[in-house]
PDB file of C-alpha atoms in Angstrom:
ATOM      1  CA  UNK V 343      75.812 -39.685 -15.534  1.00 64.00           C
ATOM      2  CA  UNK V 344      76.295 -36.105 -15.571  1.00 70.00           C
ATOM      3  CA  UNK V 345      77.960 -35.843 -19.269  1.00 77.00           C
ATOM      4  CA  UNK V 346      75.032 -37.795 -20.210  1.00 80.00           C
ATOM      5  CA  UNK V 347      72.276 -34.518 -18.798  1.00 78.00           C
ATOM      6  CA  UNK V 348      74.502 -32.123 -20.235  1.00 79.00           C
ATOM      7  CA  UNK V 349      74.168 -33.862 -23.238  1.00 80.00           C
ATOM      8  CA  UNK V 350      70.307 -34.209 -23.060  1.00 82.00           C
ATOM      9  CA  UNK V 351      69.824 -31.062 -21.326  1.00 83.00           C
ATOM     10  CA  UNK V 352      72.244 -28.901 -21.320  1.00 80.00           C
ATOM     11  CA  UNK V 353      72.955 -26.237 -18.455  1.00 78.00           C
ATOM     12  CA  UNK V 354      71.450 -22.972 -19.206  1.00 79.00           C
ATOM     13  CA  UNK V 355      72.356 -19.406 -17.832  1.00 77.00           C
ATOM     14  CA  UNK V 356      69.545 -17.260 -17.041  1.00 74.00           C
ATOM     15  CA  UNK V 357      69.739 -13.581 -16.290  1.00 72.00           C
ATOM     16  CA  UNK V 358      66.928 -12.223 -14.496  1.00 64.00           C
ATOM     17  CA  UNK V 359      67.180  -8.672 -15.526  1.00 64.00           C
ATOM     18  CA  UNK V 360      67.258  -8.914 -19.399  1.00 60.00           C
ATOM     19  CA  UNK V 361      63.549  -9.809 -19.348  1.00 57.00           C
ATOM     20  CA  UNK V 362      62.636  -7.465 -16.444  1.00 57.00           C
ATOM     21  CA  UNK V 363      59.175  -6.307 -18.147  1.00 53.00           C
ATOM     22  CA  UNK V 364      59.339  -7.262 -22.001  1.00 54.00           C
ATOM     23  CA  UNK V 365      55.731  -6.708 -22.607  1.00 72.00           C
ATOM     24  CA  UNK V 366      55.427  -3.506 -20.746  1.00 81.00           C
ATOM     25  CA  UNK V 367      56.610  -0.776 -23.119  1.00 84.00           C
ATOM     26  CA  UNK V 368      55.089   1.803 -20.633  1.00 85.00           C
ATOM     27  CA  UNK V 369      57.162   0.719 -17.592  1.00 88.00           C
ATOM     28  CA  UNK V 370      59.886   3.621 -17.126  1.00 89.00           C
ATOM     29  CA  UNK V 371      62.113   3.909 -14.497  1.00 91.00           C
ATOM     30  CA  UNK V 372      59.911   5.875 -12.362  1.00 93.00           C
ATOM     31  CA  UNK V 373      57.354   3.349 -12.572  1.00 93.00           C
ATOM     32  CA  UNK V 374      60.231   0.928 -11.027  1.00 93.00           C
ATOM     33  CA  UNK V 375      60.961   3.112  -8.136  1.00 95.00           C
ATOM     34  CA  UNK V 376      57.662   3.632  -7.035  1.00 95.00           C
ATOM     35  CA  UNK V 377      57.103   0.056  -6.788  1.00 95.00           C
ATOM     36  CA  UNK V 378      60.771  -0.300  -4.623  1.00 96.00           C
ATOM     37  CA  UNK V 379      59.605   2.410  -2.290  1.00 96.00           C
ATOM     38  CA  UNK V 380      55.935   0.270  -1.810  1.00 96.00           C
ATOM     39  CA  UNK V 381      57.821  -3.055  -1.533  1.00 96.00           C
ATOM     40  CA  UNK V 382      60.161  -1.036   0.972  1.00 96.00           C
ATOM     41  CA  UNK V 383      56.978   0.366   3.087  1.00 96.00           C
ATOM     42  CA  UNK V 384      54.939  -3.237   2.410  1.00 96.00           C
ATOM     43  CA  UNK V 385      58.455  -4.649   5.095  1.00 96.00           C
ATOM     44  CA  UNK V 386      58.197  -2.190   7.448  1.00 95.00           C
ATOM     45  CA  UNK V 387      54.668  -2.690   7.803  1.00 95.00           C
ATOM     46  CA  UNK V 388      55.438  -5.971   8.256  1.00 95.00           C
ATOM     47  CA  UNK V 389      58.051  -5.541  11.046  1.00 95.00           C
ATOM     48  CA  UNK V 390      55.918  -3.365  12.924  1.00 92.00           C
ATOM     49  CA  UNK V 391      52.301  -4.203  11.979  1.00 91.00           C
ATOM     50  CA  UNK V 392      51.268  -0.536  13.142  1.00 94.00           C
ATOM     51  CA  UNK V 393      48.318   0.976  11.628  1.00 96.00           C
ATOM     52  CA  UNK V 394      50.433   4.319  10.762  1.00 95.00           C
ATOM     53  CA  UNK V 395      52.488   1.822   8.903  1.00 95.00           C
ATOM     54  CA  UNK V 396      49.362   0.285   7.595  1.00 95.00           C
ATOM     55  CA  UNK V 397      47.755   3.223   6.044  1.00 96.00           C
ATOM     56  CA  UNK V 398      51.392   4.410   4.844  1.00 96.00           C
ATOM     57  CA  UNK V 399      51.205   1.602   2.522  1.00 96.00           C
ATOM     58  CA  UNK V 400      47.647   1.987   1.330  1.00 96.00           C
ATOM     59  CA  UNK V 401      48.495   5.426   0.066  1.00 97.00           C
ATOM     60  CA  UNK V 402      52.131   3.932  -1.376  1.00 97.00           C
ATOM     61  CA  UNK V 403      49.830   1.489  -2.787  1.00 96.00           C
ATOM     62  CA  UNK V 404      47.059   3.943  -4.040  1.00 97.00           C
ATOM     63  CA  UNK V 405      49.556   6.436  -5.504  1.00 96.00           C
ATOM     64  CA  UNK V 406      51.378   3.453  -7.378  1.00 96.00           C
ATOM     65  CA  UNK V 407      47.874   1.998  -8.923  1.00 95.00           C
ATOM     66  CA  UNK V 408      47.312   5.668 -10.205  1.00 95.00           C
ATOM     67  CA  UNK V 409      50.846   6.266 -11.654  1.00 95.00           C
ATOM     68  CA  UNK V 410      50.317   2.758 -13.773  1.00 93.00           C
ATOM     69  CA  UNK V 411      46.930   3.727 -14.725  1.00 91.00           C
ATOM     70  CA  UNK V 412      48.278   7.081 -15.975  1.00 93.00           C
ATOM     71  CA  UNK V 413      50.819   5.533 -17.711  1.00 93.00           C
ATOM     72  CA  UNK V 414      49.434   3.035 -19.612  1.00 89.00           C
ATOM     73  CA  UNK V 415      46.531   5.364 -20.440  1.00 88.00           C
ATOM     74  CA  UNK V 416      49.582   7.397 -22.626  1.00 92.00           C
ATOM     75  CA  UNK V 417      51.041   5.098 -23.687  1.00 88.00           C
ATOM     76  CA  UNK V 418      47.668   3.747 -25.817  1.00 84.00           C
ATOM     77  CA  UNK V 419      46.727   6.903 -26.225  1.00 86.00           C
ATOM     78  CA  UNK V 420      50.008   8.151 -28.047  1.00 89.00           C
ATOM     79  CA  UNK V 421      50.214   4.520 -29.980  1.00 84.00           C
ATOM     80  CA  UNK V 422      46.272   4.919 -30.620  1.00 82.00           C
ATOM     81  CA  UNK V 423      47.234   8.207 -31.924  1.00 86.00           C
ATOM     82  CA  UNK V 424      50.160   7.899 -33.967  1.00 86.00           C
ATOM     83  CA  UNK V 425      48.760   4.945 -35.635  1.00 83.00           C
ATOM     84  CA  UNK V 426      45.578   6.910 -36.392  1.00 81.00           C
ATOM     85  CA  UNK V 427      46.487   7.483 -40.194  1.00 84.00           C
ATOM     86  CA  UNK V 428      47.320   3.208 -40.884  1.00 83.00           C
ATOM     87  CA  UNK V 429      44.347   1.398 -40.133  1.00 82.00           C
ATOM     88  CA  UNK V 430      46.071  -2.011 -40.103  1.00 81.00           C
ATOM     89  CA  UNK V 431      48.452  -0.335 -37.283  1.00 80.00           C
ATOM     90  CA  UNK V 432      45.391   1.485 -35.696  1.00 76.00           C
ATOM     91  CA  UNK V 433      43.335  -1.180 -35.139  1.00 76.00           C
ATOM     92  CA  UNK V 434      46.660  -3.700 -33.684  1.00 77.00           C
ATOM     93  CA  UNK V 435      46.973  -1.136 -31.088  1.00 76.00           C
ATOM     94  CA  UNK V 436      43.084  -1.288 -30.398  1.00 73.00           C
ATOM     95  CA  UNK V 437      42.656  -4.755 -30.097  1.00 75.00           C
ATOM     96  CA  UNK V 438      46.179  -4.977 -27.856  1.00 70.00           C
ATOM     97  CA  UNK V 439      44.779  -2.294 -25.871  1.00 70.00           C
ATOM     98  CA  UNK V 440      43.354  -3.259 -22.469  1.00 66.00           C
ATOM     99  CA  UNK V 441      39.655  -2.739 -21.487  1.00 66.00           C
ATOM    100  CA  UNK V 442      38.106  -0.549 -18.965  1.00 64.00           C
ATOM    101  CA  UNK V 443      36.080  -2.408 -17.199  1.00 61.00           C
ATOM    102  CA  UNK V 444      32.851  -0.503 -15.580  1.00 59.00           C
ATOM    103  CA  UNK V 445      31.458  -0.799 -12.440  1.00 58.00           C
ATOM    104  CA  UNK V 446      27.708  -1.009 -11.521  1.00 60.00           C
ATOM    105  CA  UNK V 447      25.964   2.378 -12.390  1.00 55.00           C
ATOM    106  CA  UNK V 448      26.051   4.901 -10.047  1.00 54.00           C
ATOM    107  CA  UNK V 449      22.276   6.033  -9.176  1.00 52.00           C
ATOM    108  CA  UNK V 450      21.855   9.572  -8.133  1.00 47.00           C
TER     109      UNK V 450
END
């Protein structure tokens, strides 16, 4: 029985690192440790449930969101730009890009 599934479907090693973030060009390395030190404060907030650890991890959480919005925003921006001169290029990396999407309109 078991040649017979390793004949039909054959055991397969996986590692879990060589596809860590494939379609993330922008992802660096600081990118990776801010998002260990929020996992790292997202379990001690866990342990303790204490609202100092709670609003530790809101502004781990708020810094990360910022450092991935800057980062992708250069990212397009330098592809946008370097691409500027081959429109078939240019307008890849426009249509890849991802949308800003608006909130209501602020009313003075």
């Amino acid at each position: 029985m078991r040649t017979a599934m390793d004949l039909l479907a054959p055991p397969v090693r996986s590692n879990p690192k060589a596809r860590r973030h494939p379609s993330a060009p922008w992802f660096s390395d600081d990118l990776k440790n801010l998002q260990r030190r929020y996992c790292r404060q997202e379990r001690k907030w866990l342990l303790n449930k204490s609202k100092l650890e709670n609003d530790k991890l809101i502004a781990t959480l708020e810094n990360y969101k910022t450092v991935i919005r800057l980062a992708k925003t250069n990212y397009i921006s330098k592809a946008v730009r370097e691409a500027i001169n081959t429109p078939k290029e240019h307008f890849k990396t426009v249509r890849v890009a991802p949308r800003r999407e608006h909130g209501p309109l602020r009313r003075n």
